[in-house]
XYZ file of N, CA and C in Angstrom:
153
model
N 0.815 -1.205 -0.002
C -0.008 -0.114 -0.018
C 0.801 1.152 -0.046
N 0.438 2.312 -0.849
C 1.386 3.551 -0.835
C 0.650 4.463 -0.111
N 1.593 5.330 0.461
C 0.902 6.542 0.841
C 1.300 7.537 -0.011
N 0.438 8.472 0.039
C 0.594 9.918 -0.835
C 1.456 10.803 -0.018
N 2.432 11.720 -0.711
C 2.886 12.721 -0.032
C 2.365 13.778 0.821
N 0.950 13.917 0.489
C 0.227 14.848 1.202
C -0.075 13.933 2.504
N -0.143 12.600 2.431
C -0.556 11.948 3.607
C 0.789 12.234 4.869
N 1.870 11.846 4.101
C 2.987 11.974 4.768
C 3.073 13.199 5.628
N 2.965 14.289 4.840
C 2.857 15.835 5.283
C 2.141 16.026 6.613
N 0.756 15.308 6.387
C -0.040 15.503 7.628
C 0.483 14.582 8.689
N 0.940 13.402 8.388
C 1.307 12.715 9.658
C 2.546 13.173 10.270
N 3.446 14.038 9.444
C 4.407 14.725 10.299
C 3.917 15.810 11.164
N 3.033 16.780 10.746
C 2.643 17.693 11.116
C 1.574 17.122 12.374
N 0.957 15.927 12.393
C 0.385 15.536 13.579
C 1.356 14.984 14.647
N 2.376 14.443 14.142
C 3.552 13.987 15.037
C 4.005 15.249 15.702
N 4.381 16.501 15.072
C 4.874 17.557 15.778
C 3.890 18.180 16.751
N 2.460 18.113 16.179
C 1.687 18.540 17.269
C 1.472 17.889 18.435
N 1.347 16.594 18.269
C 1.644 15.670 19.356
C 2.613 15.991 20.442
N 3.663 16.160 19.785
C 4.859 16.420 20.748
C 4.950 17.599 21.426
N 4.105 18.740 20.718
C 4.055 19.987 21.386
C 3.149 19.659 22.458
N 2.090 18.825 22.360
C 1.022 18.826 23.372
C 1.795 17.964 24.354
N 2.542 17.300 24.302
C 3.236 16.230 25.213
C 4.301 17.557 26.101
N 4.844 18.401 25.400
C 5.780 19.279 26.141
C 4.844 20.038 27.081
N 3.569 20.558 26.633
C 2.733 21.378 27.371
C 2.120 20.435 28.616
N 1.932 19.192 28.253
C 1.276 18.407 29.463
C 2.655 18.422 30.452
N 3.937 18.280 30.035
C 5.006 17.909 30.691
C 5.388 19.405 31.676
N 5.272 20.379 31.182
C 4.873 21.637 31.778
C 4.089 22.068 32.692
N 2.677 21.514 32.260
C 1.737 21.662 33.457
C 2.055 20.517 34.350
N 2.292 19.366 34.607
C 2.965 18.647 35.694
C 3.875 19.262 36.388
N 5.002 19.683 35.736
C 6.150 20.460 36.752
C 5.474 21.818 37.443
N 4.555 22.510 36.781
C 3.932 23.675 37.528
C 3.177 23.116 38.860
N 2.014 22.287 38.644
C 1.534 21.414 39.282
C 2.375 21.239 40.504
N 3.416 20.357 40.296
C 4.188 19.945 41.270
C 4.942 21.009 42.068
N 5.384 22.041 41.463
C 5.975 23.253 42.155
C 4.995 23.704 43.006
N 3.612 23.846 42.519
C 2.733 24.783 43.071
C 2.654 23.781 44.465
N 2.264 22.644 44.570
C 2.164 21.809 45.590
C 3.320 21.866 46.541
N 4.615 22.020 46.014
C 5.823 22.084 46.964
C 5.592 23.467 47.552
N 5.475 24.435 46.848
C 4.937 25.856 47.487
C 4.060 25.886 48.530
N 2.994 25.315 48.535
C 1.974 25.220 49.173
C 2.376 24.380 50.633
N 3.263 23.483 50.386
C 3.652 22.721 51.753
C 4.402 23.540 52.266
N 5.512 24.384 51.745
C 6.551 25.113 52.418
C 5.636 26.148 53.037
N 4.638 26.826 52.524
C 4.043 27.658 53.285
C 3.338 27.200 54.329
N 2.984 26.350 54.361
C 1.824 25.424 55.397
C 2.827 25.270 56.706
N 4.259 24.695 56.108
C 5.244 24.394 57.331
C 5.530 25.872 58.005
N 5.755 26.825 57.210
C 6.289 28.029 57.647
C 5.418 28.617 58.397
N 3.858 28.573 58.059
C 2.757 29.132 59.018
C 2.623 28.580 60.143
N 3.048 27.118 59.979
C 2.763 26.587 61.212
C 3.967 26.746 62.354
N 5.027 27.032 61.948
C 6.346 27.073 62.675
C 5.929 28.554 63.445
N 5.583 29.641 62.613
C 5.272 30.748 62.984
C 4.446 30.983 64.090
N 3.197 29.970 64.196
C 2.116 30.081 64.986
C 2.181 29.307 66.242
N 3.520 28.712 66.311
C 3.544 27.615 67.280
C 4.443 28.313 68.347
């Protein structure tokens, strides 16, 4: 079965868009992790101040 050049171009574009989506997802996870860490640190600091 042959694939047309047009199909290949769309396949490449789809692959690039998927990779960009994966990068966005990884950034979102990193931000979420950072936010959780900051919240934990703030809770510990607040707890220490009020003790």
